[in-house]
PDB file of C-alpha atoms (C1' of nucleotides) in Angstrom:
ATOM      1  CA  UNK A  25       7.453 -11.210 -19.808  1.00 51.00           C
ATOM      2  CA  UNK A  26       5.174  -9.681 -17.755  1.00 60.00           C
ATOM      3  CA  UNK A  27       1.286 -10.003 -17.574  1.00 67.00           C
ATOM      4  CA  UNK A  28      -0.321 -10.914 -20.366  1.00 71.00           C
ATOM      5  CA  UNK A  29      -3.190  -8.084 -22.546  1.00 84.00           C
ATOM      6  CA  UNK A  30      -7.408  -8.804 -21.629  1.00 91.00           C
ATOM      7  CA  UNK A  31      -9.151  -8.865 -24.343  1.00 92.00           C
ATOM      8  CA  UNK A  32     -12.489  -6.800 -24.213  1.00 93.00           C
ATOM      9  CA  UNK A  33     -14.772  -9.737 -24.105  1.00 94.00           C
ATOM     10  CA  UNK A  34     -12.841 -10.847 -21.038  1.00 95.00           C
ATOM     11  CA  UNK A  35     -12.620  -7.466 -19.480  1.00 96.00           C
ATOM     12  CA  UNK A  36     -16.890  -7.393 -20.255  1.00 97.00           C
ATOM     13  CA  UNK A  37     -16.533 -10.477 -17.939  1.00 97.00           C
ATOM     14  CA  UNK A  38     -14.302  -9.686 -15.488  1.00 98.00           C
ATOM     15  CA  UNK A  39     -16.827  -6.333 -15.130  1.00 98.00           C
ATOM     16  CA  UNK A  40     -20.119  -8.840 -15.073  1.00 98.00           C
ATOM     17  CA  UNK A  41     -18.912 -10.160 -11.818  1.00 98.00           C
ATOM     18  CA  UNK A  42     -18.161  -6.486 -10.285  1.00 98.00           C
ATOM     19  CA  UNK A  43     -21.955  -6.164 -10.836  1.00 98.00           C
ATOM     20  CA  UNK A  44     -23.240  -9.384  -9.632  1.00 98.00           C
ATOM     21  CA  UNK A  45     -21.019  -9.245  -6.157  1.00 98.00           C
ATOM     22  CA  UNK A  46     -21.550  -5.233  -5.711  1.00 98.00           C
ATOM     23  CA  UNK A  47     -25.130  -6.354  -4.632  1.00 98.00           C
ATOM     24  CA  UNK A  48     -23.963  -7.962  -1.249  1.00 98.00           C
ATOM     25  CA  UNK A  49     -22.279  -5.424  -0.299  1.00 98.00           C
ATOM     26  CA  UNK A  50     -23.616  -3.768   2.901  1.00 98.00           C
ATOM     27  CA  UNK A  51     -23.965  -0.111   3.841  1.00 98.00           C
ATOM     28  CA  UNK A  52     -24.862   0.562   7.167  1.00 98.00           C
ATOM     29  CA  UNK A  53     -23.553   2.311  10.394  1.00 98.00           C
ATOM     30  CA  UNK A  54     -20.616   0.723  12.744  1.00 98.00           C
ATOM     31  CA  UNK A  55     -19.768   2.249  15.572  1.00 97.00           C
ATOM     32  CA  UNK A  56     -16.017   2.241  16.747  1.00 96.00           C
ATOM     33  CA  UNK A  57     -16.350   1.380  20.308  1.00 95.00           C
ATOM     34  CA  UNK A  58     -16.494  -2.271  19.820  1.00 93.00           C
ATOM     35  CA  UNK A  59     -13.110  -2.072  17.180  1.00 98.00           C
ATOM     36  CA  UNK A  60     -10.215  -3.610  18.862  1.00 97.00           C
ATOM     37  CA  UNK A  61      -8.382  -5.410  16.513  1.00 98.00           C
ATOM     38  CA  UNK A  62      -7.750  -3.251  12.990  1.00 98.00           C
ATOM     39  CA  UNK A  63      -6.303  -4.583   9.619  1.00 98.00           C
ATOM     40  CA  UNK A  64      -4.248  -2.493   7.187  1.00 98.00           C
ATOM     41  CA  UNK A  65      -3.515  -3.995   3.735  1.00 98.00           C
ATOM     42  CA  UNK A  66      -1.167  -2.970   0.677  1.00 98.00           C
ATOM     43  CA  UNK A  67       0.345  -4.420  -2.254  1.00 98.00           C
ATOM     44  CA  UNK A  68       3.806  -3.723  -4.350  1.00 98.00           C
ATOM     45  CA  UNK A  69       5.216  -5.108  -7.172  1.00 97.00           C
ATOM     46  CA  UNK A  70       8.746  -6.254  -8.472  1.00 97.00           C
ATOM     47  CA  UNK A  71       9.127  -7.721 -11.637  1.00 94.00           C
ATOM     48  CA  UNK A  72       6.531  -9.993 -11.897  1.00 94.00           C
ATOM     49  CA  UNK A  73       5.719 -10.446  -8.839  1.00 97.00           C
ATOM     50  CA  UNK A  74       3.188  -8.911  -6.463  1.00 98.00           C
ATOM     51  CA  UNK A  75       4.421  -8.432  -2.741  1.00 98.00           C
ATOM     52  CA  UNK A  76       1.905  -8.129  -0.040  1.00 98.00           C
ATOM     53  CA  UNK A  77       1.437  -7.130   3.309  1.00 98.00           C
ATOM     54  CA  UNK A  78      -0.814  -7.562   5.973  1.00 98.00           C
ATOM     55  CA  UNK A  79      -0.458  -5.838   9.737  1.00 98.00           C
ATOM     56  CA  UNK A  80      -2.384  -5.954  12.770  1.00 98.00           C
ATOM     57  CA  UNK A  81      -2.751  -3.598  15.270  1.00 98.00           C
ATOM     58  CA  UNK A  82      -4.264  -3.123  18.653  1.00 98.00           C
ATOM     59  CA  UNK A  83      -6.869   0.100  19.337  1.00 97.00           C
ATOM     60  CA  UNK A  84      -3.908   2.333  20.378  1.00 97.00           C
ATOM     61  CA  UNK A  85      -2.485   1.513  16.630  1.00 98.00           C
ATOM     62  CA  UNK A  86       0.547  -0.154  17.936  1.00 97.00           C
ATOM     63  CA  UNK A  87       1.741  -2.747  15.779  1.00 98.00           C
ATOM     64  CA  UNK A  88       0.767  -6.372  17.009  1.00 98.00           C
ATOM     65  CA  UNK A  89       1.793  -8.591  14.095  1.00 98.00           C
ATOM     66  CA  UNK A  90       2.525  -8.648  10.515  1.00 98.00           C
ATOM     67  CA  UNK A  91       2.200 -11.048   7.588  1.00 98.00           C
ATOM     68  CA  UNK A  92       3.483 -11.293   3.714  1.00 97.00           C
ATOM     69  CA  UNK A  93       2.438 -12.766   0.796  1.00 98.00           C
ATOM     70  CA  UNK A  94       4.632 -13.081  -2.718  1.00 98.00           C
ATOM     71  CA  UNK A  95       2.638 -14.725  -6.013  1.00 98.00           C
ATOM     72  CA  UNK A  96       3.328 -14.182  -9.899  1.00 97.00           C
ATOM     73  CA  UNK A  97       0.904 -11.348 -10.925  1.00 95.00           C
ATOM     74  CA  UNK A  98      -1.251 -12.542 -13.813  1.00 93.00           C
ATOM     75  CA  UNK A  99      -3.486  -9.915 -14.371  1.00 96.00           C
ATOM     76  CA  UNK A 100      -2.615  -6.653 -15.705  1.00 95.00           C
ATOM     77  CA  UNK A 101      -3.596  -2.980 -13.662  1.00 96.00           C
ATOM     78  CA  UNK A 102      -6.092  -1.472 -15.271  1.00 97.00           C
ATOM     79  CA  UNK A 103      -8.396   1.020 -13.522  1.00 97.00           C
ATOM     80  CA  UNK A 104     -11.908  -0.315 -12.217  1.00 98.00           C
ATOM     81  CA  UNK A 105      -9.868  -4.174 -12.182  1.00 98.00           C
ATOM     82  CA  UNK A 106      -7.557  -3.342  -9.615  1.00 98.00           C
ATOM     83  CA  UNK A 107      -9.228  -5.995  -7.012  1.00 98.00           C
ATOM     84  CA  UNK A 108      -8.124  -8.758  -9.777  1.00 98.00           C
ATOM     85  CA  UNK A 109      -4.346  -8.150 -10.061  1.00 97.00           C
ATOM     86  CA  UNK A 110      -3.897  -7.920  -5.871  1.00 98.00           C
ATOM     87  CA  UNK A 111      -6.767 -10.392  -4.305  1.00 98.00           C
ATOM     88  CA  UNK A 112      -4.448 -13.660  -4.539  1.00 98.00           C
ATOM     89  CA  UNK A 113      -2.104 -12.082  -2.720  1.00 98.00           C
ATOM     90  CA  UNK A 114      -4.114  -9.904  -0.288  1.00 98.00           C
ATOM     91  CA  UNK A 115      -6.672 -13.255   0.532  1.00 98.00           C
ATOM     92  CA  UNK A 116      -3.050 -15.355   1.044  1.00 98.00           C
ATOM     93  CA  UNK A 117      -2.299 -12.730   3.978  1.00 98.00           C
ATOM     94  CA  UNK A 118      -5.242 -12.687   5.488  1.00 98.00           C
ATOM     95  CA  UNK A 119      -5.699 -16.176   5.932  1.00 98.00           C
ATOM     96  CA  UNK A 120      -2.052 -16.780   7.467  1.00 98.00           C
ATOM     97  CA  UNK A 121      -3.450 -14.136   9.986  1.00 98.00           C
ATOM     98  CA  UNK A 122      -6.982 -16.232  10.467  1.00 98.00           C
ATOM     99  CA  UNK A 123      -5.088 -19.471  11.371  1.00 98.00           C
ATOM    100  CA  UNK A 124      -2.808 -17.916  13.663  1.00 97.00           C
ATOM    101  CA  UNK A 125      -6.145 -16.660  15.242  1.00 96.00           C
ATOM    102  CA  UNK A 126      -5.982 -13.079  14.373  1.00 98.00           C
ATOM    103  CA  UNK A 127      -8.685 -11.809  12.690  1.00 98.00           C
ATOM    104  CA  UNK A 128      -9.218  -7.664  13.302  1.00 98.00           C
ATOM    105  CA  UNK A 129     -12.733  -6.185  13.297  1.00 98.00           C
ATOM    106  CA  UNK A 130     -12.281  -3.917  10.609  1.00 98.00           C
ATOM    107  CA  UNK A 131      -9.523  -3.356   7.486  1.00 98.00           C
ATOM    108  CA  UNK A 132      -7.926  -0.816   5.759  1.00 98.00           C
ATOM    109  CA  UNK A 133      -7.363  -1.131   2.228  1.00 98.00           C
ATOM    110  CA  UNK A 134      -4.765   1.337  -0.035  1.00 98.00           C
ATOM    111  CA  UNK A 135      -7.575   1.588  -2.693  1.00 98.00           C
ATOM    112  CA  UNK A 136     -11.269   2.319  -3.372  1.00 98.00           C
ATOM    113  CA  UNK A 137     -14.045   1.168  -1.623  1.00 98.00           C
ATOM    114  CA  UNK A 138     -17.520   1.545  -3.159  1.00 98.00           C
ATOM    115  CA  UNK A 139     -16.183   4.823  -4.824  1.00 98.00           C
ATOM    116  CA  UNK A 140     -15.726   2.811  -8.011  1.00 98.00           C
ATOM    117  CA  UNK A 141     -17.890   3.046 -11.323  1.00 98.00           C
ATOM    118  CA  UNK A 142     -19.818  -0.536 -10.010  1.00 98.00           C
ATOM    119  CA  UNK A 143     -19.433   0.283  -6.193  1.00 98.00           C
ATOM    120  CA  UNK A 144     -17.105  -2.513  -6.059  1.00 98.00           C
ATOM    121  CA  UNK A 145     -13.433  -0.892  -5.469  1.00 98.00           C
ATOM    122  CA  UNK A 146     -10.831  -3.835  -3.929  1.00 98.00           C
ATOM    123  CA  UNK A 147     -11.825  -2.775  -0.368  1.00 98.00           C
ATOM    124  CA  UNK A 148     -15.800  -4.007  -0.845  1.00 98.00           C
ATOM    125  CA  UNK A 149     -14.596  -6.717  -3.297  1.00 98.00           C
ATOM    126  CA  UNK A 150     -12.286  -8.346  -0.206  1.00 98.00           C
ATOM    127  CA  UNK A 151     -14.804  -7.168   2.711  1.00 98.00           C
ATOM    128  CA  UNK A 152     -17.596  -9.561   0.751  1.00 98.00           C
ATOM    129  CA  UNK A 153     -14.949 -12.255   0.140  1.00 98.00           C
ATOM    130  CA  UNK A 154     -13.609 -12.677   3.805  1.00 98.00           C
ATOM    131  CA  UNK A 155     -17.035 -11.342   5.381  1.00 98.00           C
ATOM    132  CA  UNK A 156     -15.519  -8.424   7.131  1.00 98.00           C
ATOM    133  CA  UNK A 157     -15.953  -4.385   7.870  1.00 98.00           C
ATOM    134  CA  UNK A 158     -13.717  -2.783   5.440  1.00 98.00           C
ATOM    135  CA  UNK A 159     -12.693   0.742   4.615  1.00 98.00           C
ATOM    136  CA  UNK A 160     -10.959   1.878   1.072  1.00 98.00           C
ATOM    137  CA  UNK A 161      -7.957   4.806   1.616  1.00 98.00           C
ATOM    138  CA  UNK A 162      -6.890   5.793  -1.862  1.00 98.00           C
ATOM    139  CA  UNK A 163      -4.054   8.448  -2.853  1.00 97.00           C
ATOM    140  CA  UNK A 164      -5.869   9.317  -6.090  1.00 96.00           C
ATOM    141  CA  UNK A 165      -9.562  10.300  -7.170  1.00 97.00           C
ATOM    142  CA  UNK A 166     -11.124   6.909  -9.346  1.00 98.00           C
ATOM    143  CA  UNK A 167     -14.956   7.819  -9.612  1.00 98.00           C
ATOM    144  CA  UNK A 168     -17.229   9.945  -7.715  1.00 98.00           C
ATOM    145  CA  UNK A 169     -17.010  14.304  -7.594  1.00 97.00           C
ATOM    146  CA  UNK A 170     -16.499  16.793  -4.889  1.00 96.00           C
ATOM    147  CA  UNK A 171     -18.839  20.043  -4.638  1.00 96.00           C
ATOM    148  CA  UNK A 172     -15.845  21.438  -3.473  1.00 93.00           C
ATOM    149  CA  UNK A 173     -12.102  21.502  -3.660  1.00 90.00           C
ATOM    150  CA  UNK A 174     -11.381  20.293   0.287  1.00 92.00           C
ATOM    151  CA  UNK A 175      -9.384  21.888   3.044  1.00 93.00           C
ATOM    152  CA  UNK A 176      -7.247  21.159   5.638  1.00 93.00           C
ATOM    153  CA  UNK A 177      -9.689  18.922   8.132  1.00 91.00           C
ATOM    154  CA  UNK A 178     -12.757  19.164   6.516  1.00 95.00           C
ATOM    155  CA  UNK A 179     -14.334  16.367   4.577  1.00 97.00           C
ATOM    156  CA  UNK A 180     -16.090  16.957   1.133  1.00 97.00           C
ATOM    157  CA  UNK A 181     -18.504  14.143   0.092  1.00 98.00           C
ATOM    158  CA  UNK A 182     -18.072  12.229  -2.468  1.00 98.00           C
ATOM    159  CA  UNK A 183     -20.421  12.060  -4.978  1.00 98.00           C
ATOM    160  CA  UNK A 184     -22.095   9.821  -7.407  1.00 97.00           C
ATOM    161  CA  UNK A 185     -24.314  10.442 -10.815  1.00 96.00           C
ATOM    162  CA  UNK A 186     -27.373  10.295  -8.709  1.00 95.00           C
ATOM    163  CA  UNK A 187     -26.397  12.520  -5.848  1.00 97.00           C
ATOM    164  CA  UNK A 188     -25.514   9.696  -3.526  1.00 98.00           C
ATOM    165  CA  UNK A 189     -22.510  10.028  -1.206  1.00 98.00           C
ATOM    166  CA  UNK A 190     -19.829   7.610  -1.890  1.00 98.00           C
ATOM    167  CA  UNK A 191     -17.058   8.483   0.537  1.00 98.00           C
ATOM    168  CA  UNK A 192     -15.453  11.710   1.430  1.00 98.00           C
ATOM    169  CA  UNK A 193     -12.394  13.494   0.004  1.00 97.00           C
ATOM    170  CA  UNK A 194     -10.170  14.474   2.995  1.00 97.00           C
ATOM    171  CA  UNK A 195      -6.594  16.371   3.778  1.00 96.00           C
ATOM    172  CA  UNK A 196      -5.800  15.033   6.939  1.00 95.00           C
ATOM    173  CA  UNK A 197      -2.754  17.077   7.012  1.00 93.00           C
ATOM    174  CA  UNK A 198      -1.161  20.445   5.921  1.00 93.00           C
ATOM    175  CA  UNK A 199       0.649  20.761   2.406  1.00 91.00           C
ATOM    176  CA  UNK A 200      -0.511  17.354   1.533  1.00 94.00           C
ATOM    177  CA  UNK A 201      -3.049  15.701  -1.351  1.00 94.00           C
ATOM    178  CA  UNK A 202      -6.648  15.131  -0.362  1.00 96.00           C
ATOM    179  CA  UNK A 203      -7.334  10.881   0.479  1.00 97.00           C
ATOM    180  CA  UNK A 204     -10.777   9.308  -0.789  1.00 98.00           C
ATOM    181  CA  UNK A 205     -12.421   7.599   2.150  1.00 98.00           C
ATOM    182  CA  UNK A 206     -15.312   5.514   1.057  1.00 98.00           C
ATOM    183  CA  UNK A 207     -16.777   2.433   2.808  1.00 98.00           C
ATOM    184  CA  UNK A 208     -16.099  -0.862   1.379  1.00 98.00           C
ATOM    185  CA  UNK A 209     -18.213  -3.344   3.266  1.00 98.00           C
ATOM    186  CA  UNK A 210     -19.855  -3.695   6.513  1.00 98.00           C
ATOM    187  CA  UNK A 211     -20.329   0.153   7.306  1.00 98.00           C
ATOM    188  CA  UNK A 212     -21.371   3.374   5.594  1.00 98.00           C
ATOM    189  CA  UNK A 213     -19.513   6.561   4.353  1.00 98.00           C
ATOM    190  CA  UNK A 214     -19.893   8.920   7.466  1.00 98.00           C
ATOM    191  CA  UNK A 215     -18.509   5.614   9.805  1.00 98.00           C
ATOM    192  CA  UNK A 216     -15.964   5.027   7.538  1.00 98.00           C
ATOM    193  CA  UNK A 217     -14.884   8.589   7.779  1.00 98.00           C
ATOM    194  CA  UNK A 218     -15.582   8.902  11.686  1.00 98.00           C
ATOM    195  CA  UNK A 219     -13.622   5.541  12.224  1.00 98.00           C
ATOM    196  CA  UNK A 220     -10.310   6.598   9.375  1.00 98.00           C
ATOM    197  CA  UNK A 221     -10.287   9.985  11.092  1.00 97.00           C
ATOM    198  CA  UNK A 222      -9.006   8.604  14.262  1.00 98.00           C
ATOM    199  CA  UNK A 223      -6.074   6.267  12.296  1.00 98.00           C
ATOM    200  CA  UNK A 224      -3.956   9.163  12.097  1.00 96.00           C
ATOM    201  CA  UNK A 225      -0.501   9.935  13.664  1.00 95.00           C
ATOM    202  CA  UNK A 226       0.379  12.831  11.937  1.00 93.00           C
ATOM    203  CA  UNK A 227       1.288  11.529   8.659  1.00 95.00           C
ATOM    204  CA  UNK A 228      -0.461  11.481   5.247  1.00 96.00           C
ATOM    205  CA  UNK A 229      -1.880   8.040   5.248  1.00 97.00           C
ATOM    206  CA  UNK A 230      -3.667   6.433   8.500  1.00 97.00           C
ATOM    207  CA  UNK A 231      -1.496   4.146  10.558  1.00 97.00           C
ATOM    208  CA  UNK A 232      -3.091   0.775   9.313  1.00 98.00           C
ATOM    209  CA  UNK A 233      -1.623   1.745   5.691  1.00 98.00           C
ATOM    210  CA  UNK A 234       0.842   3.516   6.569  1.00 97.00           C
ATOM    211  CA  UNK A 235       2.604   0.738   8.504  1.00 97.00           C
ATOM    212  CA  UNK A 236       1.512  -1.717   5.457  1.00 98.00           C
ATOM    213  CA  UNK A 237       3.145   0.323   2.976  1.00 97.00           C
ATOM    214  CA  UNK A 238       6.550   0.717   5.012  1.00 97.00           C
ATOM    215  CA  UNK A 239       6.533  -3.381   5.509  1.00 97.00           C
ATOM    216  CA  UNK A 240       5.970  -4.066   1.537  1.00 97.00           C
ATOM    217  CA  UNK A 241       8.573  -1.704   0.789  1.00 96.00           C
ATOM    218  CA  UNK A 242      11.101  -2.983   3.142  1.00 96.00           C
ATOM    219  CA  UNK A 243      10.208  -6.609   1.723  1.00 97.00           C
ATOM    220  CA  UNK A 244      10.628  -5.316  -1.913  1.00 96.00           C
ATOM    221  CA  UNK A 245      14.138  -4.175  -0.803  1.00 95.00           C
ATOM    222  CA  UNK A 246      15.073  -7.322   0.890  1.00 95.00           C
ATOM    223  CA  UNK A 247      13.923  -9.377  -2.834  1.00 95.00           C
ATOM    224  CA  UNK A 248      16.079  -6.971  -4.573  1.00 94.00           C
ATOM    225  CA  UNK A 249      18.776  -7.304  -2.576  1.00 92.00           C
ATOM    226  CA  UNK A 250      17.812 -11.157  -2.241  1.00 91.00           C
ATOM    227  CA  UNK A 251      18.101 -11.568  -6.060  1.00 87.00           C
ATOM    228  CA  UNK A 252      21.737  -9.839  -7.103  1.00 75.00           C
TER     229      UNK A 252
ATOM    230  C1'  DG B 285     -14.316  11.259 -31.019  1.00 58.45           C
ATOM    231  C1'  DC B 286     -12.087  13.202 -26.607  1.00 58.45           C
ATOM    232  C1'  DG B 287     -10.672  12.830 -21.834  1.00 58.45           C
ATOM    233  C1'  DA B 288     -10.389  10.133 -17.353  1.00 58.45           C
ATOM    234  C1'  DC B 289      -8.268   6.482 -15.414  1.00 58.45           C
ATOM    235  C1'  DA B 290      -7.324   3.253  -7.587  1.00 58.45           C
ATOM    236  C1'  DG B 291      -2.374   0.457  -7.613  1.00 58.45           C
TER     237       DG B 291
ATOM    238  C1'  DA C 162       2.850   0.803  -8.694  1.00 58.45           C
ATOM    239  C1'  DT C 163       7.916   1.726 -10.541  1.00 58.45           C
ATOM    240  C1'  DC C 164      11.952   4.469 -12.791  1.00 58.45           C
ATOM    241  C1'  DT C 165      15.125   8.350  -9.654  1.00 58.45           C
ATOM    242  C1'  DT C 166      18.754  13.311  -6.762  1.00 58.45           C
ATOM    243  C1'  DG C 167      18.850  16.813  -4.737  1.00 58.45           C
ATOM    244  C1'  DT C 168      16.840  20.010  -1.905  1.00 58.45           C
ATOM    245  C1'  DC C 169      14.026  22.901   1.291  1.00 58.45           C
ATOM    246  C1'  DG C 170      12.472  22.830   5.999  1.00 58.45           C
ATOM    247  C1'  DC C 171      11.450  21.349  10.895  1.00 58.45           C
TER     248       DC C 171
END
DNA sequence: GCGACAG
DNA sequence: ATCTTGTCGC
């Protein structure tokens, strides 16, 4: 028995907040020369549970530390919620890091930032919680449209209704899916894309989530093999 | 009413 | 996200 259905008066509520807490988030420019200490964050799931990761590494994206998180998941995925279902166990992480004195300057989350329908993707819904720069990498487009398809390199913005820029749609390698870059807290779409551009070792996702993601899946493994 | 729809 | 094998290529 997994999570259990929200009904739509709940999801109305659940949506209410998105609003009220998308108004502190804050857009402006952050420059990378001061970024020392960067945060990459990701979430998996087994059964019931939710499995989480968080890693910290120093400006030459060498891994300094990581830390893990496991809690029952009791609210179900659905798309514009996804900041409900992993939160407990992305918060959990993040303070094990703060007591052990390690708290980075800026965080990647696998995710949207404020390309989401109420600008409030899980990447500005934790940056306003723990107070903290914080950029959304996602795999797959949410909200927001391109002018055109992107290449190889070369970032197209992201668009909203109004003709704001959200984020930026970017293949940071060849034969690969585009990534949607957009800000979540604390800085604004062209530093979020100036500051993700330079995460990148050559692989599909930048180094903050790329390292998170290999550390949730090894953990997953380890509970698999843990429980037979 | 018909699609679209992060992880 | 997860369920899953081989296969093409560097």
């Amino acid at each position: 028995m997994e999570n259990a259905y929200l009904g739509a008066q709940a999801v109305q509520w659940f949506i209410e907040i998105q609003h009220r807490l998308s108004k502190r988030v804050i857009l402006r420019n952050l420059s990378d020369e001061y970024i020392n200490l960067i945060g990459g964050m990701d979430v998996t799931y087994l059964n019931d549970f939710a499995l989480g990761v968080f890693v910290v590494l120093d400006r030459n994206l060498n891994l300094v530390s990581v830390y893990y998180s496991e809690k029952r998941v009791t609210f179900p995925y659905i798309p514009g919620l996804l900041a409900f279902r992993e939160l407990p166990v992305l918060l959990d992480c993040f303070f094990q890091a703060k007591k052990q004195g390690q708290v980075p300057d800026i965080v990647f989350l696998d995710g949207q930032g404020i390309a989401h329908p109420r600008r409030l993707g899980v990447a500005s819904h934790f940056g306003i919680l723990v107070n903290l720069p914080t950029i959304g990498v996602a795999k797959k487009r949410l909200y927001g449209v391109c002018k055109n398809a992107p290449s190889l390199g070369t970032p197209e913005p992201l668009f909203d209704r109004n003709g704001d820029v959200l984020g930026y749609c970017y293949v940071p390698k060849p034969r690969t899916s585009p990534l949607y870059i957009s800000p979540g807290h604390l800085c604004n779409p062209e530093s979020a894309l100036k500051i993700t551009t330079k995460m990148f070792r050559g692989y599909k996702l930048p180094e903050p989530i790329r390292l998170a993601h290999h550390y949730t899946q090894r953990l997953r493994l380890e509970k698999l093999k843990r429980q037979e």
